[in-house]
mmCIF file of C-alpha atoms and ligand atoms in Angstrom:
data_model
loop_
_atom_site.group_PDB
_atom_site.id
_atom_site.type_symbol
_atom_site.label_atom_id
_atom_site.label_comp_id
_atom_site.label_asym_id
_atom_site.label_seq_id
_atom_site.Cartn_x
_atom_site.Cartn_y
_atom_site.Cartn_z
ATOM 1 C CA MET S 14 126.612 111.388 187.838
ATOM 2 C CA LYS S 15 123.443 112.758 189.361
ATOM 3 C CA LEU S 16 120.884 110.204 190.394
ATOM 4 C CA ASP S 17 117.180 110.698 190.227
ATOM 5 C CA ASN S 18 115.990 111.391 193.731
ATOM 6 C CA ILE S 19 112.330 110.813 193.035
ATOM 7 C CA VAL S 20 111.097 108.397 190.400
ATOM 8 C CA THR S 21 107.501 107.427 189.879
ATOM 9 C CA SER S 22 106.281 104.948 187.358
ATOM 10 C CA ARG S 23 102.618 104.686 186.472
ATOM 11 C CA LEU S 24 101.867 105.950 189.982
ATOM 12 C CA THR S 25 98.123 105.917 190.562
ATOM 13 C CA LYS S 26 95.735 106.697 193.412
ATOM 14 C CA ARG S 27 92.005 106.140 193.244
ATOM 15 C CA PHE S 28 89.439 107.182 195.824
ATOM 16 C CA GLY S 29 86.393 105.138 194.824
ATOM 17 C CA ASP S 30 85.503 106.330 191.339
ATOM 18 C CA ILE S 31 87.819 109.332 191.461
ATOM 19 C CA VAL S 32 91.242 108.862 189.900
ATOM 20 C CA ALA S 33 93.170 111.522 191.835
ATOM 21 C CA VAL S 34 96.551 110.507 190.386
ATOM 22 C CA ASP S 35 96.477 108.721 187.060
ATOM 23 C CA HIS S 36 99.534 106.677 185.990
ATOM 24 C CA ILE S 37 102.090 109.429 186.398
ATOM 25 C CA ASP S 38 105.772 109.063 185.479
ATOM 26 C CA LEU S 39 108.082 111.631 187.053
ATOM 27 C CA ASP S 40 111.867 111.895 187.407
ATOM 28 C CA VAL S 41 113.312 114.460 189.736
ATOM 29 C CA PRO S 42 117.118 114.686 189.614
ATOM 30 C CA GLU S 43 119.080 114.975 192.832
ATOM 31 C CA GLY S 44 119.544 118.557 193.977
ATOM 32 C CA SER S 45 116.963 120.010 191.620
ATOM 33 C CA ILE S 46 113.964 122.180 192.417
ATOM 34 C CA PHE S 47 110.971 120.555 190.811
ATOM 35 C CA GLY S 48 107.559 122.182 190.497
ATOM 36 C CA LEU S 49 104.293 120.288 190.148
ATOM 37 C CA LEU S 50 101.914 122.847 188.730
ATOM 38 C CA GLY S 51 98.170 122.429 188.459
ATOM 39 C CA PRO S 52 94.742 123.852 189.293
ATOM 40 C CA ASN S 53 92.558 122.914 192.288
ATOM 41 C CA GLY S 54 91.823 119.228 192.484
ATOM 42 C CA ALA S 55 94.512 118.308 189.938
ATOM 43 C CA GLY S 56 96.135 115.705 192.189
ATOM 44 C CA LYS S 57 99.118 117.639 193.567
ATOM 45 C CA SER S 58 98.538 116.998 197.269
ATOM 46 C CA THR S 59 97.672 113.377 196.641
ATOM 47 C CA THR S 60 101.002 112.965 194.821
ATOM 48 C CA VAL S 61 102.900 114.451 197.766
ATOM 49 C CA ARG S 62 100.985 112.242 200.199
ATOM 50 C CA LEU S 63 101.945 109.192 198.134
ATOM 51 C CA LEU S 64 105.601 110.257 198.089
ATOM 52 C CA CYS S 65 105.767 110.704 201.859
ATOM 53 C CA THR S 66 103.934 107.387 202.521
ATOM 54 C CA LEU S 67 100.848 109.003 204.036
ATOM 55 C CA LEU S 68 98.826 107.291 201.304
ATOM 56 C CA ARG S 69 99.424 103.950 199.627
ATOM 57 C CA PRO S 70 99.351 103.807 195.818
ATOM 58 C CA THR S 71 96.488 101.928 194.178
ATOM 59 C CA GLU S 72 98.822 101.032 191.333
ATOM 60 C CA GLY S 73 102.322 101.838 190.120
ATOM 61 C CA GLU S 74 105.490 102.672 192.018
ATOM 62 C CA ALA S 75 107.377 105.511 193.616
ATOM 63 C CA VAL S 76 110.992 105.475 194.756
ATOM 64 C CA VAL S 77 112.325 108.293 196.926
ATOM 65 C CA ALA S 78 116.085 108.593 197.472
ATOM 66 C CA GLY S 79 116.417 104.949 196.542
ATOM 67 C CA HIS S 80 113.613 103.670 198.791
ATOM 68 C CA ASN S 81 110.344 102.275 197.526
ATOM 69 C CA VAL S 82 107.371 103.935 199.258
ATOM 70 C CA VAL S 83 105.487 100.648 199.673
ATOM 71 C CA GLU S 84 108.377 98.340 200.513
ATOM 72 C CA ALA S 85 110.430 100.682 202.703
ATOM 73 C CA PRO S 86 108.139 103.368 204.156
ATOM 74 C CA VAL S 87 110.231 103.842 207.312
ATOM 75 C CA GLU S 88 113.361 104.596 205.271
ATOM 76 C CA VAL S 89 111.381 106.963 203.055
ATOM 77 C CA ARG S 90 110.114 108.893 206.078
ATOM 78 C CA ARG S 91 113.661 109.183 207.373
ATOM 79 C CA VAL S 92 114.889 110.903 204.193
ATOM 80 C CA VAL S 93 111.943 113.179 203.406
ATOM 81 C CA GLY S 94 110.813 116.392 205.045
ATOM 82 C CA VAL S 95 107.246 117.482 204.437
ATOM 83 C CA LEU S 96 105.531 120.815 204.559
ATOM 84 C CA PRO S 97 101.897 119.772 204.235
ATOM 85 C CA GLU S 98 99.108 121.901 202.789
ATOM 86 C CA GLU S 99 98.246 124.373 205.585
ATOM 87 C CA GLY S 100 101.613 123.408 207.057
ATOM 88 C CA ASN S 101 101.411 125.785 209.977
ATOM 89 C CA HIS S 102 98.413 123.886 211.345
ATOM 90 C CA THR S 103 100.827 121.115 212.224
ATOM 91 C CA LEU S 104 102.457 123.337 214.836
ATOM 92 C CA TYR S 105 101.369 123.553 218.465
ATOM 93 C CA GLN S 106 99.997 127.068 218.664
ATOM 94 C CA ARG S 107 100.570 127.577 222.409
ATOM 95 C CA MET S 108 104.128 126.263 222.465
ATOM 96 C CA THR S 109 106.887 128.707 221.586
ATOM 97 C CA ALA S 110 108.745 128.489 218.295
ATOM 98 C CA TYR S 111 111.674 126.877 220.112
ATOM 99 C CA GLU S 112 109.530 124.410 222.068
ATOM 100 C CA ASN S 113 107.774 123.290 218.894
ATOM 101 C CA LEU S 114 111.075 122.399 217.276
ATOM 102 C CA GLU S 115 112.388 120.762 220.450
ATOM 103 C CA TYR S 116 109.276 118.626 220.655
ATOM 104 C CA PHE S 117 109.507 117.452 217.052
ATOM 105 C CA ALA S 118 113.283 116.941 217.280
ATOM 106 C CA LYS S 119 112.698 114.483 220.122
ATOM 107 C CA LEU S 120 109.936 112.830 218.158
ATOM 108 C CA TYR S 121 112.331 112.346 215.233
ATOM 109 C CA GLY S 122 114.859 110.781 217.606
ATOM 110 C CA ILE S 123 117.547 113.392 217.063
ATOM 111 C CA PRO S 124 120.300 112.876 219.690
ATOM 112 C CA GLU S 125 119.608 115.001 222.792
ATOM 113 C CA GLU S 126 122.970 116.804 222.768
ATOM 114 C CA GLU S 127 122.554 117.707 219.086
ATOM 115 C CA ILE S 128 119.095 119.288 219.440
ATOM 116 C CA PRO S 129 119.918 122.843 220.663
ATOM 117 C CA ARG S 130 122.567 123.351 217.991
ATOM 118 C CA ARG S 131 120.330 122.182 215.205
ATOM 119 C CA ILE S 132 117.360 124.290 216.338
ATOM 120 C CA GLU S 133 119.498 127.409 216.641
ATOM 121 C CA GLU S 134 120.991 126.887 213.167
ATOM 122 C CA LEU S 135 117.549 126.518 211.609
ATOM 123 C CA LEU S 136 115.932 129.408 213.463
ATOM 124 C CA ARG S 137 118.818 131.687 212.530
ATOM 125 C CA PHE S 138 118.731 130.539 208.925
ATOM 126 C CA MET S 139 115.020 131.344 208.712
ATOM 127 C CA ASP S 140 115.458 134.677 210.517
ATOM 128 C CA LEU S 141 113.354 133.475 213.418
ATOM 129 C CA TRP S 142 115.930 133.372 216.220
ATOM 130 C CA GLU S 143 114.618 136.597 217.756
ATOM 131 C CA ARG S 144 111.117 135.079 217.718
ATOM 132 C CA ARG S 145 112.127 131.835 219.443
ATOM 133 C CA ASP S 146 110.188 132.530 222.654
ATOM 134 C CA ASP S 147 106.980 133.627 220.907
ATOM 135 C CA PRO S 148 104.091 131.161 220.914
ATOM 136 C CA ALA S 149 103.663 129.744 217.401
ATOM 137 C CA GLY S 150 100.046 130.935 217.371
ATOM 138 C CA GLU S 151 101.166 134.542 217.813
ATOM 139 C CA LEU S 152 103.605 134.581 214.894
ATOM 140 C CA SER S 153 102.666 136.246 211.608
ATOM 141 C CA SER S 154 101.543 133.800 208.931
ATOM 142 C CA GLY S 155 104.859 134.213 207.090
ATOM 143 C CA ASN S 156 106.849 133.461 210.246
ATOM 144 C CA ARG S 157 104.600 130.506 211.047
ATOM 145 C CA GLN S 158 105.193 129.075 207.595
ATOM 146 C CA ARG S 159 108.953 129.483 208.056
ATOM 147 C CA LEU S 160 108.707 127.742 211.422
ATOM 148 C CA ALA S 161 106.834 124.895 209.710
ATOM 149 C CA LEU S 162 109.714 124.754 207.221
ATOM 150 C CA CYS S 163 112.214 124.508 210.124
ATOM 151 C CA ARG S 164 110.164 121.647 211.437
ATOM 152 C CA ALA S 165 110.346 119.865 208.093
ATOM 153 C CA LEU S 166 114.131 120.351 208.030
ATOM 154 C CA LEU S 167 114.958 119.177 211.565
ATOM 155 C CA HIS S 168 116.096 115.681 210.618
ATOM 156 C CA ARG S 169 118.184 116.982 207.685
ATOM 157 C CA PRO S 170 116.112 115.384 204.935
ATOM 158 C CA LYS S 171 117.560 114.728 201.488
ATOM 159 C CA VAL S 172 114.224 115.450 199.873
ATOM 160 C CA LEU S 173 111.806 118.210 200.819
ATOM 161 C CA LEU S 174 108.167 117.964 199.751
ATOM 162 C CA LEU S 175 106.458 121.347 199.960
ATOM 163 C CA ASP S 176 102.719 121.485 199.346
ATOM 164 C CA GLU S 177 101.851 125.044 198.251
ATOM 165 C CA PRO S 178 104.420 126.685 200.548
ATOM 166 C CA THR S 179 103.317 130.257 199.772
ATOM 167 C CA ALA S 180 99.593 129.813 199.123
ATOM 168 C CA SER S 181 98.363 131.564 202.264
ATOM 169 C CA LEU S 182 101.022 134.278 202.403
ATOM 170 C CA ASP S 183 101.014 137.917 201.358
ATOM 171 C CA PRO S 184 103.355 138.794 198.452
ATOM 172 C CA VAL S 185 106.210 139.955 200.690
ATOM 173 C CA ALA S 186 106.142 136.887 202.929
ATOM 174 C CA ALA S 187 105.783 134.660 199.860
ATOM 175 C CA LYS S 188 108.863 136.221 198.302
ATOM 176 C CA ARG S 189 110.825 135.643 201.530
ATOM 177 C CA VAL S 190 109.859 131.960 201.538
ATOM 178 C CA ARG S 191 110.935 131.620 197.886
ATOM 179 C CA GLU S 192 114.283 133.219 198.700
ATOM 180 C CA LEU S 193 114.751 130.827 201.600
ATOM 181 C CA ILE S 194 113.987 127.857 199.369
ATOM 182 C CA LEU S 195 116.649 129.030 196.917
ATOM 183 C CA SER S 196 119.239 129.586 199.641
ATOM 184 C CA LEU S 197 118.462 126.240 201.283
ATOM 185 C CA SER S 198 118.958 124.605 197.927
ATOM 186 C CA LYS S 199 122.269 126.388 197.493
ATOM 187 C CA LYS S 200 123.548 125.693 201.009
ATOM 188 C CA TYR S 201 122.413 122.099 201.521
ATOM 189 C CA GLY S 202 121.726 120.906 197.964
ATOM 190 C CA MET S 203 118.669 118.873 198.878
ATOM 191 C CA THR S 204 116.023 117.977 196.311
ATOM 192 C CA PHE S 205 112.834 120.042 196.363
ATOM 193 C CA PHE S 206 109.424 118.902 195.158
ATOM 194 C CA ILE S 207 107.078 121.879 195.243
ATOM 195 C CA ASN S 208 103.341 121.873 194.587
ATOM 196 C CA SER S 209 101.922 125.108 193.323
ATOM 197 C CA HIS S 210 99.107 126.600 191.313
ATOM 198 C CA ASN S 211 101.137 129.752 190.778
ATOM 199 C CA LEU S 212 102.854 129.707 187.412
ATOM 200 C CA ALA S 213 104.955 132.807 188.062
ATOM 201 C CA GLU S 214 106.262 131.310 191.295
ATOM 202 C CA VAL S 215 107.172 128.012 189.708
ATOM 203 C CA GLN S 216 108.891 129.761 186.807
ATOM 204 C CA ARG S 217 110.954 131.806 189.235
ATOM 205 C CA ILE S 218 112.327 129.064 191.427
ATOM 206 C CA CYS S 219 111.978 125.685 189.725
ATOM 207 C CA ASP S 220 114.412 124.275 187.208
ATOM 208 C CA ARG S 221 111.981 121.602 186.115
ATOM 209 C CA ILE S 222 108.196 121.689 185.869
ATOM 210 C CA ALA S 223 105.449 119.145 185.328
ATOM 211 C CA ILE S 224 101.913 120.259 184.615
ATOM 212 C CA ILE S 225 99.190 118.091 186.104
ATOM 213 C CA ASP S 226 95.464 118.223 185.446
ATOM 214 C CA GLN S 227 92.782 115.733 186.489
ATOM 215 C CA GLY S 228 95.484 113.408 187.768
ATOM 216 C CA GLU S 229 97.393 113.307 184.498
ATOM 217 C CA ILE S 230 100.731 114.835 183.606
ATOM 218 C CA LEU S 231 100.103 116.959 180.515
ATOM 219 C CA LEU S 232 103.650 118.108 179.999
ATOM 220 C CA ALA S 233 107.001 117.971 181.793
ATOM 221 C CA GLY S 234 110.446 119.339 181.209
ATOM 222 C CA GLU S 235 113.001 121.971 182.007
ATOM 223 C CA THR S 236 111.495 125.352 182.789
ATOM 224 C CA ASP S 237 113.392 127.168 180.046
ATOM 225 C CA ASP S 238 112.469 124.570 177.427
ATOM 226 C CA LEU S 239 108.791 124.686 178.297
ATOM 227 C CA ARG S 240 108.752 128.438 178.213
ATOM 228 C CA SER S 241 110.082 128.579 174.672
ATOM 229 C CA ARG S 242 108.294 125.461 173.439
ATOM 230 C CA LEU S 243 104.858 126.546 174.541
ATOM 231 C CA LYS S 244 104.893 129.819 172.647
ATOM 232 C CA VAL S 245 102.293 131.192 175.006
ATOM 233 C CA GLU S 246 100.576 134.303 173.730
ATOM 234 C CA GLN S 247 101.849 136.853 176.167
ATOM 235 C CA VAL S 248 100.380 140.191 177.062
ATOM 236 C CA PHE S 249 102.610 143.247 176.895
ATOM 237 C CA ARG S 250 102.010 146.823 177.921
ATOM 238 C CA VAL S 251 103.543 149.524 175.800
ATOM 239 C CA ARG S 252 103.504 153.015 177.293
ATOM 240 C CA VAL S 253 103.915 155.846 174.808
ATOM 241 C CA THR S 254 104.371 159.587 175.207
ATOM 242 C CA ASN S 255 102.560 160.705 172.071
ATOM 243 C CA ASP S 256 99.791 159.271 169.926
ATOM 244 C CA VAL S 257 98.182 156.269 171.682
ATOM 245 C CA ALA S 258 95.554 155.861 168.948
ATOM 246 C CA LYS S 259 98.225 155.641 166.277
ATOM 247 C CA ALA S 260 100.208 153.136 168.342
ATOM 248 C CA ALA S 261 97.070 151.001 168.655
ATOM 249 C CA SER S 262 96.378 151.077 164.931
ATOM 250 C CA VAL S 263 99.965 150.121 164.108
ATOM 251 C CA ALA S 264 99.705 147.196 166.544
ATOM 252 C CA ARG S 265 96.372 146.112 164.994
ATOM 253 C CA SER S 266 97.991 145.963 161.582
ATOM 254 C CA ALA S 267 100.568 143.362 162.684
ATOM 255 C CA GLU S 268 99.519 139.800 161.856
ATOM 256 C CA PHE S 269 101.164 138.377 164.995
ATOM 257 C CA VAL S 270 99.224 140.676 167.333
ATOM 258 C CA ARG S 271 96.086 138.948 168.625
ATOM 259 C CA GLU S 272 94.368 141.617 170.692
ATOM 260 C CA VAL S 273 94.842 145.336 171.235
ATOM 261 C CA SER S 274 93.282 147.640 173.776
ATOM 262 C CA THR S 275 94.255 150.997 175.206
ATOM 263 C CA GLU S 276 94.436 152.303 178.764
ATOM 264 C CA ALA S 277 95.329 156.012 179.133
ATOM 265 C CA ASP S 278 98.856 156.351 177.710
ATOM 266 C CA THR S 279 99.339 152.593 177.267
ATOM 267 C CA ILE S 280 98.429 150.048 174.627
ATOM 268 C CA VAL S 281 97.899 146.496 175.826
ATOM 269 C CA VAL S 282 98.741 143.874 173.205
ATOM 270 C CA LYS S 283 98.603 140.100 173.084
ATOM 271 C CA ILE S 284 101.499 138.812 171.012
ATOM 272 C CA ALA S 285 101.996 135.351 169.544
ATOM 273 C CA ASP S 286 105.509 133.939 169.898
ATOM 274 C CA PRO S 287 106.855 137.037 171.674
ATOM 275 C CA SER S 288 110.493 135.965 171.653
ATOM 276 C CA SER S 289 110.664 136.690 167.943
ATOM 277 C CA ASN S 290 107.792 139.150 167.512
ATOM 278 C CA ASN S 291 108.354 141.681 170.310
ATOM 279 C CA SER S 292 111.223 143.369 168.547
ATOM 280 C CA ARG S 293 109.230 143.435 165.299
ATOM 281 C CA LEU S 294 106.388 145.286 166.981
ATOM 282 C CA MET S 295 108.792 147.693 168.615
ATOM 283 C CA ARG S 296 110.398 148.472 165.252
ATOM 284 C CA MET S 297 107.000 148.997 163.597
ATOM 285 C CA LEU S 298 105.974 151.444 166.317
ATOM 286 C CA LEU S 299 109.230 153.371 166.170
ATOM 287 C CA ASP S 300 109.077 153.532 162.359
ATOM 288 C CA ALA S 301 105.586 155.045 162.635
ATOM 289 C CA GLY S 302 106.972 157.765 164.908
ATOM 290 C CA VAL S 303 105.536 156.420 168.158
ATOM 291 C CA ASN S 304 107.572 157.294 171.224
ATOM 292 C CA ILE S 305 107.903 154.244 173.500
ATOM 293 C CA VAL S 306 108.775 154.897 177.146
ATOM 294 C CA GLU S 307 108.076 151.455 178.535
ATOM 295 C CA PHE S 308 107.612 147.951 177.147
ATOM 296 C CA SER S 309 106.683 145.520 179.910
ATOM 297 C CA GLU S 310 105.409 142.001 180.178
ATOM 298 C CA GLU S 311 102.312 140.925 182.075
ATOM 299 C CA GLU S 312 102.577 137.658 183.930
ATOM 300 C CA VAL S 313 101.138 134.724 182.021
ATOM 301 C CA THR S 314 98.161 133.294 183.864
ATOM 302 C CA LEU S 315 97.690 129.625 184.509
ATOM 303 C CA GLU S 316 94.663 129.737 182.177
ATOM 304 C CA ASP S 317 96.814 131.063 179.310
ATOM 305 C CA LEU S 318 99.326 128.336 179.968
ATOM 306 C CA TYR S 319 96.699 125.591 179.927
ATOM 307 C CA LEU S 320 95.341 126.781 176.628
ATOM 308 C CA SER S 321 98.760 126.538 175.059
ATOM 309 C CA VAL S 322 99.529 123.221 176.754
ATOM 310 C CA ILE S 323 96.328 121.789 175.370
ATOM 311 C CA ARG S 324 97.187 123.086 171.902
ATOM 312 C CA GLU S 325 100.665 121.545 172.182
ATOM 313 C CA VAL S 326 99.356 118.198 173.443
ATOM 314 C CA LYS S 327 96.797 117.963 170.646
ATOM 315 C CA LYS S 328 99.417 118.512 167.941
HETATM 316 N N1 ATP G 421 90.938 111.384 200.886
HETATM 317 C C1 ATP G 421 90.250 111.610 199.766
HETATM 318 N N2 ATP G 421 89.074 110.972 199.536
HETATM 319 C C2 ATP G 421 88.378 111.172 198.395
HETATM 320 N N3 ATP G 421 88.761 111.991 197.404
HETATM 321 C C3 ATP G 421 89.912 112.643 197.568
HETATM 322 C C4 ATP G 421 90.713 112.511 198.760
HETATM 323 N N4 ATP G 421 91.819 113.280 198.622
HETATM 324 C C5 ATP G 421 91.698 113.890 197.429
HETATM 325 N N5 ATP G 421 90.585 113.522 196.795
HETATM 326 C C6 ATP G 421 90.154 113.948 195.449
HETATM 327 O O1 ATP G 421 91.224 113.722 194.570
HETATM 328 C C7 ATP G 421 91.365 114.784 193.637
HETATM 329 C C8 ATP G 421 92.742 115.404 193.741
HETATM 330 O O2 ATP G 421 92.848 116.067 194.976
HETATM 331 P P1 ATP G 421 94.188 116.773 195.504
HETATM 332 O O3 ATP G 421 93.937 117.242 196.891
HETATM 333 O O4 ATP G 421 95.332 115.859 195.307
HETATM 334 O O5 ATP G 421 94.300 117.996 194.500
HETATM 335 P P2 ATP G 421 95.263 119.278 194.555
HETATM 336 O O6 ATP G 421 95.891 119.377 193.220
HETATM 337 O O7 ATP G 421 96.143 119.214 195.742
HETATM 338 O O8 ATP G 421 94.229 120.467 194.706
HETATM 339 P P3 ATP G 421 94.341 121.853 195.526
HETATM 340 O O9 ATP G 421 95.034 122.813 194.616
HETATM 341 O O10 ATP G 421 92.916 122.229 195.740
HETATM 342 O O11 ATP G 421 95.076 121.608 196.793
HETATM 343 C C9 ATP G 421 90.225 115.749 193.917
HETATM 344 O O12 ATP G 421 89.153 115.430 193.089
HETATM 345 C C10 ATP G 421 89.898 115.452 195.379
HETATM 346 O O13 ATP G 421 88.546 115.754 195.639
HETATM 347 MG MG1 MG G 422 96.422 120.413 197.318
#
């Protein structure tokens, strides 16, 4: 049976009048990749800081890998690895990649004879071995972030807390970090807790998601469930080879189509409940003699998601 690796119950953190984290209940099963999704100021970083014992809860409890964050902070720190917000600022910019890891390995009390082997394994895993003698400050931001990840992994944590691991990266470097997270999860099976404000990212890598806003969890569940439950109105682009105006008027006549606009040879449509309505629209267009060459989905924005979450919560 899989145990829950992170459990919070009514976990709360106040800063004066601000309730940054407001009575949240979370369960993160062992070995899962969990995403805490929310806009700026929602309480994501505060939650991570509570889980890694950097902050003390005002109220409520959190247990990480069986250890209570208030009663057993030393044990918690031993089993968690943290990539803080702006994680690469925690590296020494003038020390080389290798020296940074050596320094932190000693700080963590990793046995001296074990250190070189562990550093080499991590640097190779992250594709940084060739960069080992470069000063951290001279690495690209993607490589620096991967080095910060190595740092978080040095003591072989059971739980990794990653605070916006791709926020400052370009799309290619961000993709590489996501791939590494997935292969780390596959190879070592640790539990991941990932903060993000990027819905597409969370949907791609997390098997469970909780949505937080103003310190409160609005909704939580398995990624696939949430996707189908929320019935987000999604935007699709339909590229046609013949009559764009006709395609647009057919789309406008469908009761499940919310908005239609045209761009050159493409109609852009917002569709309610796309899992059942996409094929209906496609059939209507084909029946009207429209020639479809491409039917693609635009990524749902966080704003779209919030609107549908709020609708769902109010039901
Ligand atoms: N040390 C602190 N003192 C006072 N207020 C704080 C402190 N840390 C966070 N807050 C407040 O708590 C709320 C939640 O902040 P938090 O940093 O957890 O949000 P976040 O979801 O990580 O946001 P972001 O996406 O911007 O990183 C915000 O209103 C923030 O201003
Ligand atoms: Mg934050």
